[in-house]
Coordinates of C-alpha atoms and ligand atoms in Angstrom, one line a residue:
M1 CA -14.6 22.1 10.8
I2 CA -17.3 19.5 10.0
H3 CA -18.8 17.6 12.8
D4 CA -19.8 14.1 12.4
V5 CA -23.2 12.9 13.0
Q6 CA -23.4 11.7 16.5
H7 CA -24.4 7.6 16.7
D8 CA -25.1 5.8 20.1
E9 CA -22.7 3.0 19.0
N10 CA -19.1 3.8 18.4
P11 CA -18.9 5.0 15.1
L12 CA -15.8 3.2 14.2
G13 CA -17.3 -0.1 15.1
A14 CA -20.1 0.3 13.2
G15 CA -18.6 -0.7 10.0
L16 CA -16.4 -3.5 11.2
D17 CA -17.8 -7.2 11.5
Q18 CA -17.5 -7.9 15.3
L19 CA -17.4 -11.6 15.0
P20 CA -13.8 -13.4 15.2
P21 CA -12.6 -14.8 12.0
P22 CA -13.1 -18.7 12.0
S23 CA -10.5 -20.6 13.6
S24 CA -7.4 -20.7 11.9
V25 CA -3.5 -21.2 11.8
L26 CA -1.1 -18.8 10.7
V27 CA 1.8 -20.1 9.1
I28 CA 4.4 -17.0 8.5
F29 CA 7.3 -18.0 6.3
G30 CA 10.3 -15.7 7.3
G31 CA 8.7 -15.4 10.6
T32 CA 12.0 -13.9 12.0
G33 CA 12.3 -11.4 9.1
N34 CA 12.2 -7.9 8.9
L35 CA 8.6 -7.4 8.1
S36 CA 7.7 -10.0 10.6
K37 CA 9.2 -8.2 13.4
R38 CA 8.3 -4.6 12.6
K39 CA 4.9 -5.1 11.1
L40 CA 3.3 -8.6 11.2
L41 CA 3.6 -9.8 15.1
P42 CA 3.1 -6.4 16.4
A43 CA -0.3 -6.6 14.5
L44 CA -1.0 -10.0 15.3
Y45 CA -0.6 -8.8 19.0
N46 CA -2.8 -5.8 18.6
L47 CA -5.3 -8.1 17.1
A48 CA -5.2 -10.3 20.4
H49 CA -5.7 -7.2 22.4
D50 CA -8.7 -6.2 20.8
G51 CA -10.1 -9.9 20.7
A52 CA -10.0 -10.1 17.0
L53 CA -8.4 -13.4 16.6
P54 CA -9.8 -16.4 15.9
E55 CA -11.3 -18.2 19.2
R56 CA -9.1 -21.2 18.2
F57 CA -5.7 -19.9 17.0
G58 CA -2.2 -20.9 16.4
L59 CA 0.7 -19.0 14.9
V60 CA 3.8 -21.0 13.3
G61 CA 6.8 -19.2 12.3
V62 CA 9.0 -20.8 9.6
A63 CA 12.4 -19.5 8.8
M64 CA 16.3 -20.9 8.5
D65 CA 17.2 -19.7 12.1
D66 CA 18.2 -22.3 14.6
L67 CA 15.4 -21.8 16.9
D68 CA 13.2 -23.8 18.9
D69 CA 9.9 -22.7 20.1
E70 CA 10.9 -21.0 23.4
G71 CA 13.6 -19.1 21.2
Y72 CA 11.2 -18.0 18.6
R73 CA 8.8 -16.9 21.4
T74 CA 11.4 -14.6 22.9
L75 CA 12.1 -13.1 19.4
V76 CA 8.4 -12.2 18.9
G77 CA 8.0 -11.1 22.1
E78 CA 11.0 -8.7 22.1
A79 CA 9.7 -7.6 18.3
I80 CA 6.4 -6.7 19.9
Q81 CA 7.6 -4.6 22.6
K82 CA 9.7 -3.0 20.6
Y83 CA 7.1 -2.3 17.6
S84 CA 3.4 -2.7 18.8
R85 CA 1.6 0.8 18.4
R86 CA 0.3 0.0 21.8
P87 CA 2.1 -0.4 25.2
C88 CA 2.3 -4.3 25.9
D89 CA -0.1 -5.7 28.4
P90 CA 1.5 -8.6 29.7
L91 CA -1.4 -10.8 30.3
V92 CA -2.2 -10.3 26.6
L93 CA 1.2 -10.9 25.4
E94 CA 1.6 -14.0 27.4
T95 CA -1.7 -15.4 26.1
F96 CA -0.6 -14.5 22.4
L97 CA 2.9 -16.1 22.9
S98 CA 1.3 -19.2 24.0
T99 CA -0.2 -20.1 20.5
I100 CA 3.0 -19.8 18.8
S101 CA 5.7 -22.6 17.7
F102 CA 8.5 -22.7 15.0
V103 CA 9.9 -24.7 12.5
S104 CA 13.5 -24.4 11.4
G105 CA 14.2 -25.2 8.0
G106 CA 15.3 -23.5 4.3
F107 CA 12.3 -22.6 2.1
E108 CA 13.7 -24.9 -0.5
E109 CA 14.3 -27.9 1.6
E110 CA 11.9 -31.0 1.9
D111 CA 12.7 -31.0 5.7
A112 CA 10.7 -27.7 6.6
Y113 CA 7.7 -29.0 5.1
Q114 CA 8.1 -32.7 6.3
A115 CA 8.3 -30.6 9.7
L116 CA 5.3 -28.5 9.2
E117 CA 2.6 -31.2 8.2
P118 CA 2.6 -33.1 11.7
R119 CA 2.7 -29.5 13.7
L120 CA 0.0 -28.5 11.8
A121 CA -1.9 -31.8 12.3
A122 CA -1.1 -31.5 15.8
L123 CA -3.1 -28.0 16.0
D124 CA -6.0 -29.5 14.6
D125 CA -6.0 -32.4 17.2
R126 CA -5.8 -29.8 19.9
A127 CA -8.7 -27.6 18.6
G128 CA -10.6 -30.7 17.9
Q129 CA -11.3 -29.6 14.4
A130 CA -9.6 -28.8 10.8
L131 CA -8.5 -25.4 11.2
N132 CA -8.4 -23.2 8.3
R133 CA -4.8 -22.5 7.2
V134 CA -3.3 -19.3 5.9
F135 CA 0.2 -19.2 4.8
Y136 CA 1.9 -15.8 4.8
L137 CA 4.9 -15.5 2.7
S138 CA 7.1 -13.2 4.1
T139 CA 10.2 -13.9 2.4
A140 CA 12.3 -12.7 -0.3
P141 CA 10.5 -12.8 -3.6
R142 CA 12.5 -15.5 -5.2
F143 CA 11.0 -18.3 -2.9
F144 CA 7.4 -17.1 -3.5
G145 CA 7.1 -19.8 -6.3
T146 CA 9.1 -22.6 -4.5
I147 CA 7.4 -22.4 -1.4
I148 CA 3.8 -22.7 -2.9
E149 CA 5.1 -25.7 -5.2
Q150 CA 6.3 -27.2 -2.0
L151 CA 2.8 -26.5 -0.1
G152 CA 1.1 -28.3 -3.3
A153 CA 3.9 -31.3 -3.5
H154 CA 3.4 -31.8 0.5
G155 CA -0.8 -31.7 0.1
L156 CA -0.6 -28.5 2.3
S157 CA -2.2 -26.4 -0.7
D158 CA -5.7 -27.6 -0.3
R159 CA -7.9 -30.1 1.6
S160 CA -11.4 -30.5 2.3
G161 CA -13.4 -29.4 5.5
A162 CA -11.4 -26.2 5.9
D163 CA -10.0 -23.4 4.1
T164 CA -6.4 -22.8 2.9
R165 CA -5.0 -19.4 1.5
V166 CA -1.8 -17.9 0.6
I167 CA -0.8 -14.3 1.3
I168 CA 2.0 -13.3 -0.8
E169 CA 4.2 -10.0 0.1
K170 CA 5.4 -7.7 -2.5
P171 CA 7.2 -7.3 -4.9
F172 CA 5.0 -9.8 -7.2
G173 CA 7.4 -9.8 -9.9
T174 CA 9.6 -6.9 -11.2
T175 CA 8.1 -6.6 -15.0
K176 CA 4.8 -7.9 -16.5
Q177 CA 6.3 -10.9 -17.7
E178 CA 7.7 -12.0 -14.5
A179 CA 4.4 -11.4 -13.0
L180 CA 2.9 -13.3 -15.5
A181 CA 5.4 -16.1 -15.0
L182 CA 4.8 -16.2 -11.2
N183 CA 1.0 -15.9 -11.6
A184 CA 1.2 -19.0 -13.8
R185 CA 3.2 -20.9 -11.1
V186 CA 0.9 -19.8 -8.4
L187 CA -2.2 -20.5 -10.1
N188 CA -0.6 -24.1 -11.2
V189 CA -1.1 -25.0 -7.4
L190 CA -3.9 -22.7 -6.1
R191 CA -7.2 -21.5 -7.3
E192 CA -7.6 -17.4 -7.5
E193 CA -9.7 -17.1 -4.7
Q194 CA -6.8 -18.5 -2.5
V195 CA -4.5 -16.2 -3.4
Y196 CA -4.1 -13.1 -1.3
R197 CA -1.5 -10.7 -3.0
I198 CA -0.8 -7.9 -0.3
D199 CA -0.7 -4.0 -0.8
H200 CA -0.5 -2.8 2.5
Y201 CA -1.8 0.9 1.5
L202 CA -5.2 -0.9 1.0
G203 CA -5.1 -1.8 4.4
K204 CA -4.9 2.1 5.3
E205 CA -8.3 3.3 6.7
T206 CA -7.7 6.9 4.8
V207 CA -7.2 4.6 1.6
Q208 CA -10.6 2.7 2.4
N209 CA -12.3 6.0 3.4
L210 CA -11.6 7.4 -0.6
L211 CA -13.8 4.7 -1.5
A212 CA -16.5 5.7 1.2
L213 CA -16.1 9.6 0.3
R214 CA -16.6 9.1 -3.2
F215 CA -19.5 6.5 -3.4
A216 CA -21.6 7.1 0.0
N217 CA -22.0 11.0 -0.9
G218 CA -23.9 12.5 -3.5
L219 CA -21.6 15.6 -3.2
F220 CA -18.4 14.1 -5.2
E221 CA -19.8 12.2 -8.3
P222 CA -21.2 15.0 -10.3
I223 CA -18.0 16.8 -10.3
W224 CA -15.8 13.4 -10.3
N225 CA -14.9 14.0 -14.2
R226 CA -13.0 15.8 -16.6
N227 CA -15.6 18.7 -17.0
H228 CA -14.7 19.7 -13.4
I229 CA -11.5 18.5 -12.6
Q230 CA -8.3 20.1 -13.6
S231 CA -5.8 17.8 -12.5
V232 CA -5.0 15.0 -9.8
Q233 CA -1.6 14.9 -8.0
I234 CA -0.7 12.0 -5.7
T235 CA 2.4 12.3 -3.8
A236 CA 4.3 9.9 -1.3
G237 CA 7.1 11.7 0.1
E238 CA 9.4 9.7 2.8
S239 CA 12.1 11.3 5.0
V240 CA 13.8 7.8 5.4
G241 CA 16.6 6.3 3.4
L242 CA 17.4 2.9 2.7
E243 CA 16.7 1.7 6.4
G244 CA 19.5 -0.9 5.6
R245 CA 17.6 -2.4 2.9
A246 CA 20.3 -1.7 0.2
G247 CA 20.6 -4.9 -1.1
Y248 CA 16.8 -4.9 -2.2
Y249 CA 16.4 -1.2 -2.9
D250 CA 19.1 -0.9 -5.5
T251 CA 17.9 -3.5 -7.6
S252 CA 14.4 -2.4 -7.2
G253 CA 14.1 1.6 -7.4
A254 CA 11.5 4.1 -6.5
L255 CA 9.0 3.0 -9.7
R256 CA 9.1 -0.6 -8.7
D257 CA 9.1 -0.1 -4.5
L258 CA 6.3 2.6 -4.5
V259 CA 4.6 3.5 -7.9
Q260 CA 3.8 0.2 -9.3
N261 CA 2.0 -1.0 -6.4
H262 CA 0.8 1.7 -3.7
L263 CA 0.5 4.8 -5.8
L264 CA -1.4 2.9 -8.6
Q265 CA -3.7 1.6 -6.0
L266 CA -4.6 4.8 -4.9
L267 CA -4.9 6.2 -8.6
C268 CA -7.2 3.4 -9.1
N269 CA -9.3 3.9 -6.0
L270 CA -9.7 7.9 -7.1
A271 CA -10.4 7.0 -10.5
M272 CA -12.7 3.8 -10.9
E273 CA -16.2 3.8 -11.8
P274 CA -18.6 3.0 -8.6
P275 CA -18.8 -0.7 -8.5
T276 CA -22.0 -2.5 -8.5
T277 CA -21.3 -4.0 -5.0
F278 CA -18.6 -3.6 -2.5
T279 CA -17.5 -7.2 -3.1
A280 CA -13.9 -8.2 -3.9
D281 CA -14.6 -9.0 -7.5
D282 CA -16.7 -6.2 -8.5
I283 CA -13.9 -3.7 -6.8
R284 CA -11.1 -5.2 -8.5
T285 CA -12.8 -5.7 -11.8
E286 CA -13.3 -1.6 -11.8
K287 CA -9.5 -1.1 -11.0
V288 CA -8.4 -3.4 -13.5
K289 CA -10.3 -1.2 -16.0
V290 CA -8.8 2.1 -14.9
L291 CA -5.2 0.3 -15.3
R292 CA -6.0 -0.9 -18.8
A293 CA -7.0 2.4 -19.6
I294 CA -3.6 4.1 -18.6
T295 CA -2.2 5.4 -22.0
P296 CA 0.9 3.4 -22.3
I297 CA 4.1 5.8 -22.0
D298 CA 6.1 6.1 -25.7
P299 CA 9.6 5.0 -24.2
D300 CA 11.0 7.6 -27.1
R301 CA 8.9 10.4 -25.3
I302 CA 9.7 9.5 -22.0
E303 CA 11.3 12.9 -21.0
E304 CA 8.0 14.4 -21.4
V305 CA 6.0 12.4 -18.8
A306 CA 8.6 11.0 -16.4
V307 CA 11.6 12.2 -14.2
R308 CA 13.8 10.1 -11.9
G309 CA 15.9 11.4 -9.4
R310 CA 18.5 10.2 -6.9
Y311 CA 19.2 11.9 -3.4
G312 CA 22.8 13.4 -2.7
P313 CA 23.8 14.5 0.7
G314 CA 21.8 16.8 2.8
T315 CA 19.8 17.5 6.0
V316 CA 16.9 15.6 7.0
G317 CA 14.9 16.5 10.3
G318 CA 18.1 18.5 11.4
E319 CA 20.5 15.6 10.9
D320 CA 23.2 15.3 8.2
V321 CA 22.7 12.4 6.1
L322 CA 24.4 10.7 3.3
G323 CA 23.8 10.6 -0.3
Y324 CA 22.4 7.5 -2.0
L325 CA 25.7 6.7 -3.4
E326 CA 27.6 6.4 -0.2
E327 CA 25.1 4.7 1.4
P328 CA 26.8 1.3 2.7
D329 CA 26.2 -1.6 0.0
V330 CA 25.1 0.8 -2.7
P331 CA 27.4 0.2 -5.6
E332 CA 29.2 3.1 -6.8
T333 CA 28.2 2.4 -10.7
S334 CA 24.1 2.4 -9.8
T335 CA 21.5 4.2 -11.7
T336 CA 18.6 3.4 -9.3
E337 CA 15.9 6.1 -8.9
T338 CA 15.0 7.1 -5.5
F339 CA 12.7 9.9 -6.7
V340 CA 10.2 9.4 -9.8
A341 CA 7.5 12.0 -11.1
L342 CA 5.2 10.7 -13.5
R343 CA 2.4 12.3 -15.6
L344 CA -0.1 9.7 -16.6
E345 CA -3.5 9.9 -18.4
V346 CA -6.4 7.5 -18.1
D347 CA -8.1 7.6 -21.4
T348 CA -11.8 7.0 -20.4
W349 CA -14.8 8.9 -21.3
R350 CA -14.9 10.3 -17.6
W351 CA -10.8 11.3 -17.1
A352 CA -9.5 11.7 -21.0
G353 CA -7.5 14.9 -21.0
V354 CA -7.0 15.1 -17.0
P355 CA -3.3 14.7 -15.8
F356 CA -2.7 12.4 -13.2
Y357 CA 0.5 13.5 -11.6
I358 CA 2.3 10.9 -9.3
R359 CA 5.5 11.8 -7.3
T360 CA 7.5 9.7 -4.8
G361 CA 10.9 10.0 -3.1
K362 CA 13.4 8.7 -0.4
R363 CA 14.9 11.4 1.9
I364 CA 12.2 13.7 0.9
S365 CA 11.8 16.7 3.8
R366 CA 9.1 14.8 5.6
K367 CA 6.6 11.8 5.6
L368 CA 3.9 12.8 3.6
T369 CA 1.0 11.0 1.7
E370 CA -1.6 12.6 -0.1
I371 CA -3.9 12.9 -3.1
A372 CA -4.8 16.2 -4.6
V373 CA -7.9 16.8 -6.4
T374 CA -8.0 20.4 -8.3
L375 CA -11.0 21.4 -9.9
R376 CA -11.4 23.8 -13.1
P377 CA -11.3 27.5 -12.3
V378 CA -14.7 29.4 -12.6
P379 CA -15.6 30.2 -15.9
H380 CA -16.0 33.8 -15.3
N381 CA -14.4 36.1 -12.3
A382 CA -16.4 38.7 -11.2
F383 CA -14.1 39.7 -8.5
D384 CA -12.5 42.5 -10.3
G385 CA -8.8 42.4 -9.3
T386 CA -8.9 39.6 -7.3
T387 CA -7.3 36.1 -8.2
V388 CA -9.9 33.3 -7.5
E389 CA -8.1 30.3 -6.8
P390 CA -9.4 26.9 -8.0
N391 CA -11.0 24.6 -5.3
Q392 CA -8.8 21.6 -4.1
I393 CA -9.9 18.4 -2.3
V394 CA -7.1 16.7 -0.4
F395 CA -7.0 13.5 0.9
S396 CA -4.2 13.3 3.3
I397 CA -3.6 9.5 3.6
Q398 CA -0.5 10.1 6.6
P399 CA 0.7 11.1 8.8
D400 CA -2.2 13.3 9.5
E401 CA -5.4 11.6 8.6
H402 CA -7.9 14.1 7.1
V403 CA -9.6 15.5 4.2
S404 CA -9.9 19.0 3.4
I405 CA -11.7 21.3 0.9
K406 CA -10.2 24.5 -0.1
L407 CA -12.7 27.0 -0.9
A408 CA -12.6 30.9 -1.5
A409 CA -14.0 33.0 1.1
K410 CA -14.8 36.9 1.8
V411 CA -12.4 38.4 4.1
P412 CA -14.5 39.9 6.8
G413 CA -14.5 44.0 5.8
S414 CA -16.0 46.4 3.7
G415 CA -14.2 45.3 0.8
M416 CA -14.7 42.1 -1.2
N417 CA -11.5 40.5 -0.9
L418 CA -11.2 36.9 -1.2
R419 CA -8.7 34.3 0.4
P420 CA -8.9 30.7 0.3
V421 CA -10.0 28.7 3.7
T422 CA -10.5 25.1 4.3
M423 CA -13.1 22.8 5.6
D424 CA -11.6 20.2 7.2
F425 CA -12.5 16.5 8.5
S426 CA -9.7 15.0 10.6
Y427 CA -10.2 11.2 11.7
G428 CA -8.6 12.1 15.1
T429 CA -11.4 14.9 16.0
A430 CA -14.2 12.7 14.5
F431 CA -13.5 9.4 15.5
L432 CA -11.4 9.8 18.8
S433 CA -9.4 6.7 18.0
A434 CA -6.2 5.7 16.4
S435 CA -6.6 3.9 13.2
P436 CA -5.4 0.3 13.3
E437 CA -2.3 -0.4 11.7
A438 CA -2.9 -1.8 7.7
Y439 CA -1.6 -5.2 8.6
E440 CA -4.1 -5.3 11.3
R441 CA -6.9 -5.2 8.8
L442 CA -5.4 -6.9 6.0
V443 CA -4.5 -10.2 8.1
T444 CA -7.8 -10.2 9.7
D445 CA -9.4 -9.9 6.0
A446 CA -7.3 -12.9 5.0
L447 CA -8.5 -14.9 8.1
R448 CA -12.0 -13.8 7.1
G449 CA -11.6 -14.8 3.5
D450 CA -12.3 -11.4 2.3
A451 CA -9.6 -10.8 -0.6
T452 CA -11.2 -7.2 -1.6
L453 CA -8.2 -5.5 -0.2
F454 CA -5.7 -7.8 -2.0
T455 CA -4.7 -7.6 -5.5
R456 CA -5.9 -10.2 -8.3
A457 CA -3.9 -11.8 -10.6
D458 CA -5.1 -9.9 -13.9
E459 CA -4.5 -6.4 -11.8
V460 CA -1.0 -7.1 -10.9
E461 CA -0.2 -8.0 -14.2
A462 CA -2.1 -4.7 -15.7
Q463 CA 0.0 -2.5 -13.1
W464 CA 3.3 -3.8 -14.6
A465 CA 2.0 -3.1 -18.2
V466 CA 1.9 0.5 -16.9
M467 CA 5.4 0.5 -15.7
D468 CA 7.2 -1.4 -18.4
P469 CA 7.6 1.1 -20.8
I470 CA 9.1 3.4 -18.1
L471 CA 11.6 0.7 -17.3
T472 CA 12.4 0.1 -20.7
A473 CA 13.0 3.7 -21.5
W474 CA 15.0 4.0 -18.4
T475 CA 17.1 0.8 -19.0
R476 CA 17.9 2.1 -22.5
S477 CA 19.3 5.5 -21.7
S478 CA 22.8 6.2 -20.2
A479 CA 21.8 9.0 -18.3
S480 CA 21.9 9.2 -14.4
P481 CA 18.8 9.9 -12.4
D482 CA 18.8 14.1 -11.6
D483 CA 20.2 14.8 -8.2
Y484 CA 18.3 16.4 -5.4
P485 CA 19.9 17.1 -1.9
A486 CA 18.4 14.9 0.8
G487 CA 15.6 16.8 2.7
T488 CA 14.5 18.7 -0.3
S489 CA 11.1 17.9 -2.5
G490 CA 13.1 16.4 -5.1
P491 CA 14.8 17.3 -8.2
K492 CA 13.8 20.7 -10.0
S493 CA 13.6 18.7 -13.1
A494 CA 10.3 17.3 -11.8
R495 CA 8.8 20.5 -13.0
R496 CA 9.4 19.5 -16.6
I497 CA 6.4 17.2 -17.0
L498 CA 3.6 19.8 -15.6
L499 CA 1.3 21.0 -18.3
P500 CA 1.1 24.8 -18.3
G501 CA -0.7 26.1 -15.4
D502 CA -0.1 23.2 -13.1
R503 CA 2.4 23.3 -10.3
W504 CA 3.2 20.7 -7.7
R505 CA 2.0 21.1 -4.1
A506 CA 4.4 22.1 -1.5
I507 CA 5.9 19.2 0.5
Ligands
LIG601 C1 7.2 -0.3 1.2 C2 8.2 0.0 0.5 O1 6.2 -0.9 0.4 O2 6.3 0.9 1.6 C3 9.2 0.9 1.3 O3 8.9 -1.1 0.2 C4 8.4 2.2 2.1 O4 10.5 1.3 0.7 C5 7.0 1.6 2.5 O5 8.8 2.9 2.8 C6 6.2 3.0 2.8 O6 5.1 2.4 3.6 P1 4.3 3.3 4.7 O7 3.2 2.8 5.1 O8 5.4 3.8 5.6 O9 4.1 4.7 3.8

């Protein structure tokens, strides 16, 4: 157990900017959708609870629904009651709801934008200043380009005296070509510094802490390379299935849904060179270098480095669940993967030859996201007859938030017997406080104008460049994904891509 050094101040607060973001209005396109209800609106409520919203703040929901302001406030209040991480404080909720209004309209229709303009002007008048504007595109991806073009056409994309920013949800394209085309449309209207492409994994405390541990401690850097590291393993298991999103998921699959964005970001944070400063561009430039150094997969040798799987019927958490093909709205002929395992290589001086294993799946036995770094074995084992297991550093991203280092230790007694033990740093124990939700952090950063935890145009293109050859190989193959029963750790064939001596960690 590692004890944190005690500070007089709350250590959680020490790294946070305590000033509220500048006065702003947040416009959520898709303000009645699933993501808004489950994540965004509860995140905003929790910011209100912490006094972390701007002093002058307005929230405008835009969606097709036939609602007035009052109707939208009711919807928002219900969503917050249901999904907020904290129980609702009626006073905070009432004050928060009083900042909210609604514009009903289709994202492709002029009317919505014509109605939005006076609404935003009225909010400025009421605040007595030009409020910063943040437009959050929480819509189906096919609307991203159109909404931004409409904002431009209606003079809403920029103005003097206040900042305008646009947050874009995932997925940003489904191939590199699509990402390039969407970037071109977006950047035809906005400057890159106005664009905030969201990847909610970057908002997780444990993901940001990866950089803190790597770059604020002298301990790790000397061993953080091919000379000392045997392999890296990134796992994101999910016990959930489709959660009613078959329409989206069947056209996406696990590779696009989780690997292209979230898991590549984890890989980048683990593998990047130390940035010169902790500013948005320095950090993102280092991540792009990692992505560009990933050896492109040869589609003809896909079987050696990639496995795709699909869950069949099984039991998860004691409940019987359907197989993927039996799920409502999944076509019988679907070949969509719900599991992916990959072996990637980052071809740089630091990492050449080190396998980066990535694994993710739906309907896995439990939810678990972690990065395990396995060190090379000691060069000489002087402990006759005893196996010495290599050291392992495990960053547990969720649901447990901790970091552990596996060491070999002597078992008490007269002999020299060894056993692996762990040294743990647990967030709950060290900081005595629950981590905020990723969206709380990300919305705050966008309101403040800090794009460090958002994906830059060249970064998202470089991510897709890693995915494209895999997608090409899978599209041209007639094989179906390998089956695995729901509630297990994925298909047995995932072992195929491991190098001799490596093994998957238990989930
Ligand atoms: C989303 C994916 O981006 O991330 C979902 O679309 C997935 O399919 C989710 O369930 C996982 O996020 P988290 O924060 O629960 O790990």
